[in-house]
Coordinates of C-alpha atoms in Angstrom, one line a residue:
Chain G
M577 CA 133.9 109.3 116.8
T578 CA 136.4 108.9 114.0
V579 CA 138.0 112.3 112.8
T580 CA 140.4 111.9 110.2
E581 CA 143.3 114.3 110.3
K582 CA 143.9 115.9 106.8
S583 CA 147.6 117.6 106.5
G584 CA 146.9 119.0 110.3
A585 CA 144.4 121.6 109.3
E586 CA 141.3 120.2 107.7
K587 CA 139.2 117.7 109.1
V588 CA 136.9 115.5 107.1
E589 CA 134.3 114.0 109.4
L590 CA 133.0 110.8 108.5
T591 CA 130.6 109.7 111.5
A592 CA 126.9 110.4 111.2
H593 CA 126.2 113.9 112.1
R594 CA 123.4 116.6 112.4
R595 CA 122.1 115.7 108.5
S596 CA 121.5 111.8 109.4
V597 CA 119.8 113.1 112.8
A598 CA 117.1 115.3 110.2
N599 CA 116.8 112.0 108.7
G600 CA 116.3 110.0 111.4
V601 CA 113.5 112.9 112.6
F602 CA 111.8 113.3 108.8
T603 CA 111.8 109.4 109.2
G604 CA 110.1 109.3 112.7
A605 CA 107.7 112.0 111.6
S606 CA 106.1 110.3 108.4
A607 CA 105.9 107.2 109.8
A608 CA 104.2 108.6 112.9
A609 CA 101.7 110.8 110.5
A610 CA 101.1 107.5 108.4
S611 CA 100.2 105.2 112.2
L612 CA 98.1 108.2 113.2
I613 CA 95.7 107.1 110.9
L614 CA 95.3 103.7 111.8
V615 CA 95.6 104.8 115.3
V616 CA 92.2 107.1 114.4
L617 CA 90.6 104.6 112.2
A618 CA 90.9 102.1 115.3
A619 CA 89.7 104.3 117.6
V620 CA 86.4 105.6 115.8
A621 CA 85.9 102.1 115.1
A622 CA 86.2 100.9 118.7
F623 CA 84.0 104.1 119.9
L624 CA 81.1 102.9 117.9
L625 CA 81.3 99.6 118.8
T626 CA 81.4 100.0 122.4
E627 CA 78.9 102.8 122.7
A628 CA 76.5 101.1 120.2
W629 CA 77.0 97.4 122.5
P630 CA 74.1 98.5 125.0
A631 CA 71.8 99.0 122.3
L632 CA 72.5 96.2 120.1
T633 CA 72.6 93.6 122.7
M634 CA 69.0 94.7 124.7
D635 CA 66.2 92.9 124.2
A636 CA 64.1 94.3 121.3
A637 CA 60.9 94.7 123.4
E638 CA 63.0 96.4 126.1
L639 CA 64.5 98.5 123.5
G640 CA 61.2 99.7 122.2
D641 CA 60.0 100.3 125.6
R642 CA 63.0 102.9 126.5
I643 CA 63.3 104.4 123.2
S644 CA 60.2 106.6 121.7
W645 CA 61.1 105.8 117.9
I646 CA 61.7 102.0 118.2
K647 CA 58.5 100.5 118.2
P648 CA 59.1 96.8 117.5
E649 CA 55.3 96.0 117.4
D650 CA 55.0 98.3 114.5
G651 CA 57.7 96.2 112.3
Q652 CA 60.1 99.1 113.8
S653 CA 62.7 97.4 115.6
L654 CA 66.2 98.9 116.1
I655 CA 67.6 96.3 113.2
Q656 CA 64.5 97.3 111.0
V657 CA 64.6 101.3 111.1
T658 CA 68.6 100.7 110.4
G659 CA 67.2 98.9 107.1
Y660 CA 65.1 101.3 105.9
L661 CA 67.7 104.1 106.7
V662 CA 70.5 101.9 104.9
F663 CA 68.4 101.2 101.9
G664 CA 67.3 105.0 102.0
T665 CA 71.2 106.4 102.3
V666 CA 72.2 104.0 99.9
L667 CA 69.2 105.0 97.3
I668 CA 69.8 108.8 97.4
A669 CA 73.4 108.5 97.5
T670 CA 73.2 106.2 94.4
M671 CA 70.8 108.6 92.4
A672 CA 73.5 111.4 93.6
L673 CA 76.1 109.7 91.8
L674 CA 74.6 108.7 89.0
I675 CA 73.6 112.2 88.2
A676 CA 76.9 113.5 89.6
T677 CA 79.4 111.1 87.8
P678 CA 78.7 111.7 84.0
L679 CA 78.5 115.2 84.2
S680 CA 81.7 115.6 86.4
I681 CA 83.6 113.6 84.2
G682 CA 82.3 116.0 81.5
I683 CA 83.2 118.9 83.3
A684 CA 86.7 117.4 83.9
L685 CA 87.0 116.6 80.2
F686 CA 85.8 119.9 78.6
I687 CA 88.4 121.8 81.4
S688 CA 91.0 119.3 80.6
H689 CA 90.9 118.6 76.8
Y690 CA 88.4 121.2 75.1
A691 CA 88.2 124.7 76.8
P692 CA 90.6 127.3 75.4
R693 CA 93.1 127.3 78.1
R694 CA 92.2 130.6 79.7
L695 CA 88.6 129.5 79.8
A696 CA 89.7 126.0 81.5
S697 CA 91.3 127.8 84.0
G698 CA 88.4 130.2 85.3
L699 CA 86.3 127.4 85.1
G700 CA 88.1 125.0 87.3
Y701 CA 88.7 127.7 89.9
I702 CA 84.8 128.4 90.1
I703 CA 83.9 124.5 90.0
D704 CA 86.3 124.5 93.0
L705 CA 84.4 127.5 94.8
L706 CA 80.9 124.9 94.5
A707 CA 83.0 123.0 97.1
A708 CA 83.9 125.7 99.5
I709 CA 79.6 126.3 100.4
P710 CA 78.7 125.1 103.3
S711 CA 76.0 122.5 103.3
V712 CA 74.0 124.0 105.4
V713 CA 73.6 126.7 102.6
Y714 CA 73.0 124.3 99.9
G715 CA 70.3 123.1 102.0
L716 CA 68.8 126.4 102.5
W717 CA 69.1 126.9 98.8
G718 CA 67.9 123.4 97.9
S719 CA 64.8 124.0 99.8
I720 CA 63.7 127.7 99.3
V721 CA 65.1 128.1 95.6
L722 CA 65.4 124.8 94.1
I723 CA 62.7 122.7 95.0
P724 CA 59.7 125.0 93.7
V725 CA 61.4 125.2 90.6
L726 CA 61.7 121.0 90.3
Q727 CA 57.9 120.6 91.6
P728 CA 56.3 121.0 88.3
F729 CA 58.8 119.0 86.5
Y730 CA 58.5 116.5 88.8
D731 CA 54.6 116.6 88.0
F732 CA 55.3 116.3 84.6
L733 CA 57.8 113.1 85.1
G734 CA 54.3 111.6 87.2
T735 CA 52.0 112.5 84.5
Y736 CA 53.8 110.9 81.9
L737 CA 56.5 108.5 83.2
G738 CA 54.3 107.2 86.4
W739 CA 54.4 103.8 84.7
F740 CA 58.3 103.8 85.2
P741 CA 58.7 102.4 89.1
L742 CA 60.7 105.1 90.4
F743 CA 58.4 108.1 89.1
A744 CA 55.2 106.5 90.4
T745 CA 52.7 108.6 91.6
D746 CA 51.0 108.0 95.0
P747 CA 47.8 105.4 94.5
T748 CA 45.2 107.3 96.5
T749 CA 45.9 110.3 94.8
G750 CA 47.4 109.7 91.4
T751 CA 50.1 112.7 91.6
V752 CA 53.3 113.1 92.9
S753 CA 54.6 114.9 96.0
A754 CA 53.3 118.6 96.3
T755 CA 55.7 119.8 98.1
G756 CA 58.8 118.5 96.2
R757 CA 60.6 117.5 99.5
V758 CA 61.4 114.1 98.1
A759 CA 64.3 111.7 97.7
L760 CA 65.1 112.8 94.3
S761 CA 65.3 116.6 95.3
A762 CA 68.0 115.4 98.1
S763 CA 69.9 113.6 95.8
L764 CA 70.2 116.4 92.8
V765 CA 71.4 118.8 95.9
L766 CA 73.8 116.0 96.9
A767 CA 74.8 115.6 93.4
I768 CA 75.7 119.2 92.9
M769 CA 77.6 118.9 96.2
V770 CA 79.9 116.2 95.4
I771 CA 80.5 117.4 91.4
P772 CA 83.4 119.7 92.3
I773 CA 85.1 116.8 94.4
I774 CA 84.8 114.2 91.3
S775 CA 85.4 116.7 88.8
S776 CA 88.4 118.6 90.1
V777 CA 89.9 115.1 90.8
S778 CA 89.2 113.7 87.4
R779 CA 90.6 116.5 85.6
E780 CA 93.9 116.2 87.6
V781 CA 94.0 112.5 86.3
F782 CA 92.9 113.6 82.9
L783 CA 95.8 116.3 82.6
Q784 CA 98.2 113.9 83.5
T785 CA 97.5 111.4 80.4
P786 CA 101.1 111.1 79.0
K787 CA 101.2 113.6 75.8
L788 CA 103.0 110.1 74.3
H789 CA 99.6 108.4 74.5
E790 CA 97.6 110.7 73.2
E791 CA 99.9 111.5 70.2
A792 CA 100.1 107.9 69.5
A793 CA 96.2 108.2 69.1
L794 CA 95.7 110.8 66.8
A795 CA 98.5 109.9 64.8
M796 CA 96.6 106.7 63.6
G797 CA 93.8 109.0 62.8
A798 CA 91.8 109.2 65.8
T799 CA 89.5 111.9 66.3
R800 CA 89.6 113.9 69.4
W801 CA 86.6 112.1 71.2
E802 CA 88.5 108.6 69.7
M803 CA 91.8 109.9 71.3
I804 CA 89.9 110.6 74.6
R805 CA 88.6 106.8 74.8
M806 CA 91.6 105.3 73.7
A807 CA 94.1 107.0 75.7
V808 CA 92.6 109.6 78.0
F809 CA 89.7 107.2 79.8
P810 CA 91.8 104.1 80.3
F811 CA 94.7 106.1 81.8
G812 CA 92.3 107.8 84.2
R813 CA 89.9 105.0 84.9
S814 CA 91.3 104.2 88.4
G815 CA 91.5 107.9 89.2
V816 CA 87.5 108.4 88.4
I817 CA 86.5 105.5 90.2
G818 CA 88.6 107.1 93.1
A819 CA 87.2 110.3 92.8
T820 CA 83.5 108.9 92.3
M821 CA 84.1 107.2 95.8
L822 CA 85.2 110.2 97.6
G823 CA 82.2 111.7 96.2
L824 CA 80.1 108.7 97.5
G825 CA 81.7 109.3 100.7
R826 CA 80.6 112.7 101.0
A827 CA 76.8 111.9 99.6
L828 CA 76.2 108.8 102.1
G829 CA 78.0 111.1 105.2
E830 CA 76.2 114.6 103.8
T831 CA 73.7 115.2 107.1
M832 CA 72.2 119.0 107.1
A833 CA 71.3 119.2 103.3
V834 CA 69.1 116.1 103.2
Y835 CA 68.1 116.8 106.8
M836 CA 66.6 120.3 105.4
I837 CA 65.6 119.2 102.2
L838 CA 63.9 115.8 102.7
S839 CA 60.1 115.2 103.8
V840 CA 61.2 112.1 106.0
G841 CA 59.7 108.6 106.5
L842 CA 60.7 104.7 107.0
S843 CA 59.9 102.7 104.0
Y844 CA 61.7 100.5 101.4
S845 CA 60.2 102.5 98.2
W846 CA 61.5 102.8 95.1
N847 CA 59.0 106.3 94.3
V848 CA 61.8 108.7 94.6
L849 CA 59.3 111.3 93.7
L850 CA 56.9 110.8 97.2
S851 CA 57.4 112.6 100.0
G852 CA 57.5 110.8 103.7
K853 CA 58.9 107.6 102.1
H854 CA 62.7 108.1 102.7
N855 CA 65.6 109.0 105.5
T856 CA 69.0 108.9 105.4
I857 CA 71.6 107.2 108.4
A858 CA 73.1 110.6 108.5
S859 CA 70.2 113.0 108.7
Y860 CA 68.2 109.9 111.0
I861 CA 71.0 110.7 113.6
A862 CA 71.0 114.3 113.4
G863 CA 67.1 114.7 114.0
Q864 CA 67.0 112.2 116.7
F865 CA 70.1 113.1 119.1
P866 CA 69.0 116.6 120.4
E867 CA 65.9 114.4 122.3
A868 CA 67.7 110.9 122.5
N869 CA 68.3 109.1 126.1
A870 CA 71.1 107.3 126.9
I871 CA 69.8 103.9 125.4
G872 CA 68.6 106.3 122.4
V873 CA 72.4 107.7 122.2
S874 CA 73.6 103.8 121.9
A875 CA 71.1 102.9 119.3
L876 CA 72.0 106.0 117.3
I877 CA 75.5 105.4 117.4
A878 CA 74.8 101.7 116.4
M879 CA 73.1 103.1 112.9
G880 CA 76.3 105.3 112.7
L881 CA 78.1 101.9 112.8
A882 CA 75.9 100.4 110.3
L883 CA 77.5 103.9 108.0
F884 CA 80.9 103.1 109.0
I885 CA 80.7 99.7 107.4
I886 CA 78.8 101.1 104.4
T887 CA 81.4 103.4 103.7
L888 CA 83.7 100.6 104.4
L889 CA 82.3 98.2 102.1
V890 CA 82.6 101.1 99.2
N891 CA 86.1 101.9 99.7
M892 CA 87.2 98.0 99.5
A893 CA 85.1 97.5 96.6
A894 CA 86.8 100.6 94.8
R895 CA 90.0 99.3 95.7
W896 CA 89.3 96.0 94.3
I897 CA 87.9 97.1 90.8
V898 CA 91.0 99.5 90.4
S899 CA 93.3 97.0 91.5
R900 CA 91.5 94.0 89.2
R901 CA 93.4 95.6 86.0
S902 CA 96.5 96.9 87.5
E903 CA 98.8 94.8 85.3
F904 CA 97.3 97.3 82.4
S905 CA 97.5 100.0 84.3
G906 CA 100.6 101.4 82.8
A907 CA 102.3 102.0 86.5
N908 CA 105.3 100.0 85.0
Chain D
M1216 CA 100.0 102.3 48.7
S1217 CA 103.5 104.1 49.0
K1218 CA 103.2 107.6 47.7
R1219 CA 105.3 110.3 46.7
I1220 CA 105.7 113.7 48.6
D1221 CA 106.5 116.9 47.4
V1222 CA 106.7 120.0 49.7
N1223 CA 106.7 123.4 48.1
N1224 CA 107.8 126.4 49.8
L1225 CA 106.7 125.6 53.2
N1226 CA 106.9 127.5 56.3
V1227 CA 106.1 126.2 59.9
F1228 CA 105.1 128.7 62.8
Y1229 CA 104.6 128.3 66.8
G1230 CA 102.4 131.1 67.0
S1231 CA 104.2 134.1 65.8
F1232 CA 107.5 132.0 65.9
L1233 CA 108.7 130.7 62.5
A1234 CA 110.1 127.3 63.3
V1235 CA 111.6 126.1 60.2
E1236 CA 111.8 128.6 56.8
D1237 CA 110.9 128.0 53.3
V1238 CA 111.5 123.9 52.9
S1239 CA 110.9 122.5 49.7
L1240 CA 112.0 118.9 48.8
S1241 CA 110.7 115.7 47.5
I1242 CA 110.2 112.6 48.7
E1243 CA 110.2 109.3 46.6
A1244 CA 107.9 106.4 47.0
K1245 CA 109.1 103.3 48.3
S1246 CA 112.3 104.6 49.6
V1247 CA 113.8 105.5 52.8
T1248 CA 114.5 109.2 53.3
A1249 CA 116.8 110.6 56.4
F1250 CA 116.5 114.1 58.2
I1251 CA 119.6 115.0 59.9
G1252 CA 120.7 117.8 61.5
P1253 CA 121.5 119.4 65.3
S1254 CA 119.1 119.4 67.7
G1255 CA 116.3 122.0 67.8
C1256 CA 117.0 122.5 63.6
G1257 CA 113.2 121.9 63.1
K1258 CA 113.5 118.5 61.5
S1259 CA 111.4 116.5 63.8
T1260 CA 108.8 119.8 63.8
F1261 CA 109.1 119.6 59.9
L1262 CA 108.4 115.8 59.9
R1263 CA 105.3 116.5 61.7
T1264 CA 104.0 118.7 59.2
L1265 CA 104.0 115.7 56.9
N1266 CA 100.7 114.3 59.0
R1267 CA 99.5 117.4 60.1
M1268 CA 100.5 115.9 64.0
H1269 CA 102.2 119.2 64.1
E1270 CA 98.8 121.2 64.7
V1271 CA 98.4 119.3 67.9
I1272 CA 99.8 121.6 69.8
P1273 CA 97.9 124.6 70.3
G1274 CA 99.1 128.0 68.4
A1275 CA 100.6 125.6 65.4
R1276 CA 100.3 126.1 61.9
V1277 CA 102.1 126.0 58.3
E1278 CA 102.1 128.2 55.1
G1279 CA 103.1 126.4 52.1
E1280 CA 102.0 123.2 50.3
V1281 CA 102.7 119.6 51.4
L1282 CA 101.1 117.5 48.1
M1283 CA 100.8 113.7 48.4
D1284 CA 100.9 112.0 45.2
G1285 CA 99.9 115.6 43.9
L1286 CA 97.1 116.6 46.5
N1287 CA 97.8 119.5 49.0
L1288 CA 97.4 117.8 52.5
Y1289 CA 96.6 121.7 53.7
D1290 CA 93.7 122.4 51.2
P1291 CA 90.8 123.7 53.7
Q1292 CA 88.6 120.8 52.4
I1293 CA 90.8 117.8 53.7
D1294 CA 90.5 116.6 57.1
P1295 CA 93.5 116.2 59.3
V1296 CA 92.0 113.1 60.8
A1297 CA 91.9 111.8 57.4
V1298 CA 95.4 112.6 56.6
R1299 CA 96.9 110.8 59.9
R1300 CA 94.8 107.6 58.4
H1301 CA 97.3 107.5 55.6
V1302 CA 100.5 108.8 56.8
G1303 CA 101.7 106.7 60.0
M1304 CA 103.9 107.8 62.9
V1305 CA 106.1 106.0 64.9
F1306 CA 107.8 108.1 68.0
Q1307 CA 111.1 108.9 69.3
R1308 CA 110.0 106.8 72.7
P1309 CA 107.9 103.6 72.2
N1310 CA 104.3 104.1 73.1
P1311 CA 102.1 101.3 73.2
F1312 CA 98.7 102.0 74.9
P1313 CA 99.3 100.5 78.3
T1314 CA 95.8 99.4 78.8
M1315 CA 95.5 97.2 75.9
S1316 CA 97.1 93.8 75.6
I1317 CA 99.7 93.5 72.1
A1318 CA 96.6 92.6 70.0
E1319 CA 94.9 95.1 70.8
N1320 CA 97.4 97.7 70.7
V1321 CA 97.9 95.9 66.5
L1322 CA 94.5 96.3 66.3
A1323 CA 93.8 100.0 67.8
G1324 CA 94.1 101.8 64.2
V1325 CA 91.9 99.4 62.2
K1326 CA 89.2 99.6 65.1
L1327 CA 89.0 103.5 64.4
N1328 CA 88.9 103.1 60.6
N1329 CA 86.5 100.1 60.5
K1330 CA 84.7 99.1 63.6
R1331 CA 83.5 96.1 62.4
I1332 CA 86.3 93.1 61.8
S1333 CA 85.7 89.4 62.3
K1334 CA 87.7 87.7 64.7
G1335 CA 89.3 85.6 62.0
D1336 CA 90.5 88.8 59.8
A1337 CA 91.6 90.2 63.2
E1338 CA 93.7 87.7 64.2
E1339 CA 94.8 87.4 60.5
L1340 CA 96.0 91.4 60.6
V1341 CA 97.7 90.5 64.0
E1342 CA 99.6 88.1 62.5
S1343 CA 100.4 89.6 59.5
S1344 CA 101.4 93.1 60.8
L1345 CA 103.3 91.5 63.7
R1346 CA 105.1 89.5 60.8
G1347 CA 105.5 92.8 59.5
A1348 CA 107.5 94.3 62.3
N1349 CA 109.5 91.5 63.0
L1350 CA 107.9 90.5 66.5
W1351 CA 105.5 87.8 65.6
E1352 CA 107.9 85.2 66.6
E1353 CA 108.8 86.8 70.4
V1354 CA 105.0 87.5 71.0
K1355 CA 102.7 85.1 69.7
D1356 CA 102.4 82.8 72.8
R1357 CA 101.2 86.1 74.8
L1358 CA 99.0 88.4 72.5
D1359 CA 96.9 89.0 75.5
K1360 CA 99.5 90.4 77.8
P1361 CA 99.5 94.1 78.4
G1362 CA 102.0 95.8 75.5
S1363 CA 104.0 97.4 78.5
S1364 CA 105.5 94.3 79.2
L1365 CA 107.9 93.9 76.6
S1366 CA 111.2 95.2 76.4
G1367 CA 111.8 98.8 74.7
G1368 CA 112.9 97.5 71.4
Q1369 CA 109.9 95.0 71.1
Q1370 CA 107.3 97.9 72.3
Q1371 CA 109.0 100.2 69.6
R1372 CA 108.4 97.4 66.8
L1373 CA 104.2 96.7 68.2
C1374 CA 104.4 100.7 67.5
I1375 CA 105.5 99.8 64.2
A1376 CA 103.2 96.8 63.7
R1377 CA 100.5 99.2 65.0
A1378 CA 101.1 102.0 62.3
I1379 CA 101.4 99.4 59.4
A1380 CA 98.2 97.5 60.4
I1381 CA 96.4 100.4 59.0
K1382 CA 98.4 100.2 56.0
P1383 CA 99.0 103.7 55.5
D1384 CA 100.9 105.6 52.4
V1385 CA 103.6 106.5 54.1
L1386 CA 105.7 106.0 57.4
L1387 CA 107.0 108.7 59.5
M1388 CA 109.7 107.6 62.0
D1389 CA 111.1 110.6 64.3
E1390 CA 113.9 109.4 65.9
P1391 CA 112.7 105.7 66.4
C1392 CA 115.9 104.1 67.6
S1393 CA 116.9 107.1 70.3
A1394 CA 115.6 105.2 73.5
L1395 CA 116.7 101.6 72.3
D1396 CA 119.9 99.6 72.9
P1397 CA 122.4 98.9 70.0
I1398 CA 120.7 95.0 69.3
S1399 CA 117.2 96.9 69.1
T1400 CA 118.1 99.5 66.8
L1401 CA 119.8 96.7 64.6
A1402 CA 116.6 95.0 64.2
I1403 CA 114.5 98.1 63.5
E1404 CA 116.9 99.3 60.6
D1405 CA 116.5 95.8 59.3
L1406 CA 112.7 96.1 59.6
I1407 CA 113.2 99.6 57.5
Q1408 CA 114.9 98.0 55.2
E1409 CA 112.2 95.2 54.4
L1410 CA 109.3 97.9 54.8
K1411 CA 110.6 100.3 52.4
S1412 CA 109.4 97.4 49.3
E1413 CA 105.9 98.6 50.5
Y1414 CA 105.9 102.2 52.3
T1415 CA 107.2 105.4 51.5
I1416 CA 109.3 106.2 54.8
V1417 CA 110.5 109.4 56.1
I1418 CA 112.7 109.1 59.1
V1419 CA 114.3 111.7 61.8
T1420 CA 117.7 110.6 63.4
H1421 CA 120.3 112.1 65.2
N1422 CA 122.6 109.2 64.3
M1423 CA 124.4 110.1 61.2
Q1424 CA 125.7 106.3 60.6
Q1425 CA 122.1 105.1 61.0
A1426 CA 120.8 107.6 57.9
A1427 CA 124.1 106.3 56.1
R1428 CA 122.8 102.8 56.7
V1429 CA 119.4 103.1 56.0
S1430 CA 118.5 105.8 53.8
E1431 CA 118.8 106.3 49.8
K1432 CA 117.9 110.5 50.1
T1433 CA 119.0 112.3 53.2
A1434 CA 118.2 116.1 54.2
F1435 CA 120.5 118.2 56.1
F1436 CA 118.7 120.6 58.4
N1437 CA 120.6 123.5 60.3
I1438 CA 119.6 126.5 62.2
A1439 CA 121.6 129.9 62.3
G1440 CA 121.5 130.1 66.0
T1441 CA 119.0 130.3 69.2
G1442 CA 115.6 131.8 68.0
K1443 CA 116.5 132.2 64.6
P1444 CA 114.2 129.2 62.0
G1445 CA 115.5 126.0 61.1
K1446 CA 116.3 125.7 57.2
L1447 CA 116.7 122.9 54.8
I1448 CA 120.5 123.3 53.9
E1449 CA 120.7 120.4 51.3
M1450 CA 119.3 117.2 50.2
D1451 CA 121.1 114.5 47.7
D1452 CA 121.5 111.1 47.5
T1453 CA 123.1 109.9 51.1
T1454 CA 125.8 108.4 49.7
T1455 CA 126.5 112.4 48.1
I1456 CA 125.6 113.7 51.5
F1457 CA 128.5 111.7 52.9
S1458 CA 131.2 111.6 50.6
A1459 CA 130.8 114.9 48.6
P1460 CA 128.1 117.4 50.0
A1461 CA 128.1 120.5 48.4
E1462 CA 127.5 122.6 51.5
K1463 CA 130.2 123.7 53.9
A1464 CA 127.8 123.8 56.8
T1465 CA 126.7 119.6 55.8
E1466 CA 130.2 118.4 56.0
D1467 CA 131.4 120.2 59.2
Y1468 CA 128.2 118.7 60.4
I1469 CA 128.9 115.0 59.2
S1470 CA 132.3 115.4 59.7
G1471 CA 131.8 116.2 63.7
R1472 CA 132.9 120.1 63.7
F1473 CA 129.6 120.5 65.5
G1474 CA 126.3 119.3 66.3

């Protein structure tokens, strides 16, 4: 401890003191918080792998004997069922994103660049409220309110656009599903659920566009839309991709709403207006879990592992897209 | 190319706040006109009314006339977007588009006006504009690199190249050198001297020596106090303003007594 005597009375302390203790605590706390994420991720991955291991390593025929919903003789081994589910999950989530992303970008742009300020803040608040609605409520609303409204529209699509593979009708009856409990309904409800996520993140990103760049575009005679394309979109690109990936994460993992809306089945069908053709991993796990035996749970966890890998790949792809033109990002 | 501007009794408002009061002045074609004055005196605000950039800020409006070769820019039939295609602007801080390459930055304005431009024409225009902005020799080997990879002074010259690529009639410069070092400032000032043979240039500057060096005419703006509107005190030949100004306030300002 070094203490300098200053004219006898005042002491000037030059040693590390309380402030540096606080500094050390804070450094430690933030490092701990950051590593906690890694630990949790590793723990989840380890859990999925160890718990799924018995089902993954078991002989297909034996697995079929012990789990009622795995029938290798009908082409429904664990791998095959998971394949159908991966297809259904990705199909439904992708359609949801295709619907939600343009809408969300439109909403975000309207709030950030078109709406009068007072309307903008109110609208932003309402959109954020959509995110607060529990998914089970979305499921109820979708199956009781939305589907009866959509069904006549599906009939129309099937009748007039049935030549388009996605909207194809059932070859035996010549119509689309009469219940409306189809993949497209699930996608629409998922789209409504992810719109608040994508639009609120995009809105924040659009609002951060430097005034300098917006004015540069306007000053050379850009209209408002041209200014948005020149200054706002390029600046917000990585943010919007990030927002979309957040939305995709929710759409891929959403269980309850899909479970309550979709009439499930297993196939590689592109006909999104037919019921009993699709299911998602999350909804399938939720459906089978209550009555699953030990090895059944292991098989379901193997499917969870597949979902985990899909979301991991999606996030890595998003990172790659964002970093590809980082030189031009304006961060420098 | 290169037009004169006559401003008659222009009042500039932000909402109900009068920011600049009753300005009347004339800007000659093919000359450099400098606006000087203390901070907050409304010289930048006034400059932005000359290409209707002022009204980009919500609630901002003007009363009075800005005539470009006799045509009132504030006529209800005039589209502000079209005005800005004829009156180019360079800002205080260099603002090339970070997501575009050097060449794309130069062509940004041209692509708005004329979507289809042949590859040969585009290359020619990039070269002539960058040569016009004294930047060609420095960047000709890296036209596909991002504009933000250049130094501040180079970025500002890139912005000038971008502005002159659309061949405006008038070029407005809002303190173009305030974020630059002395060498880059000199390069921009030399460039202004070359550009005035083709363009009408209006420059706002905090630097009185700069106004004295580059301009033919100088307008001095002042403000009576916080919350009061800015006013044009006087405008005359630059040599007169800096040697024998008519107003006491001008003399006080240029001799460094305030501001």
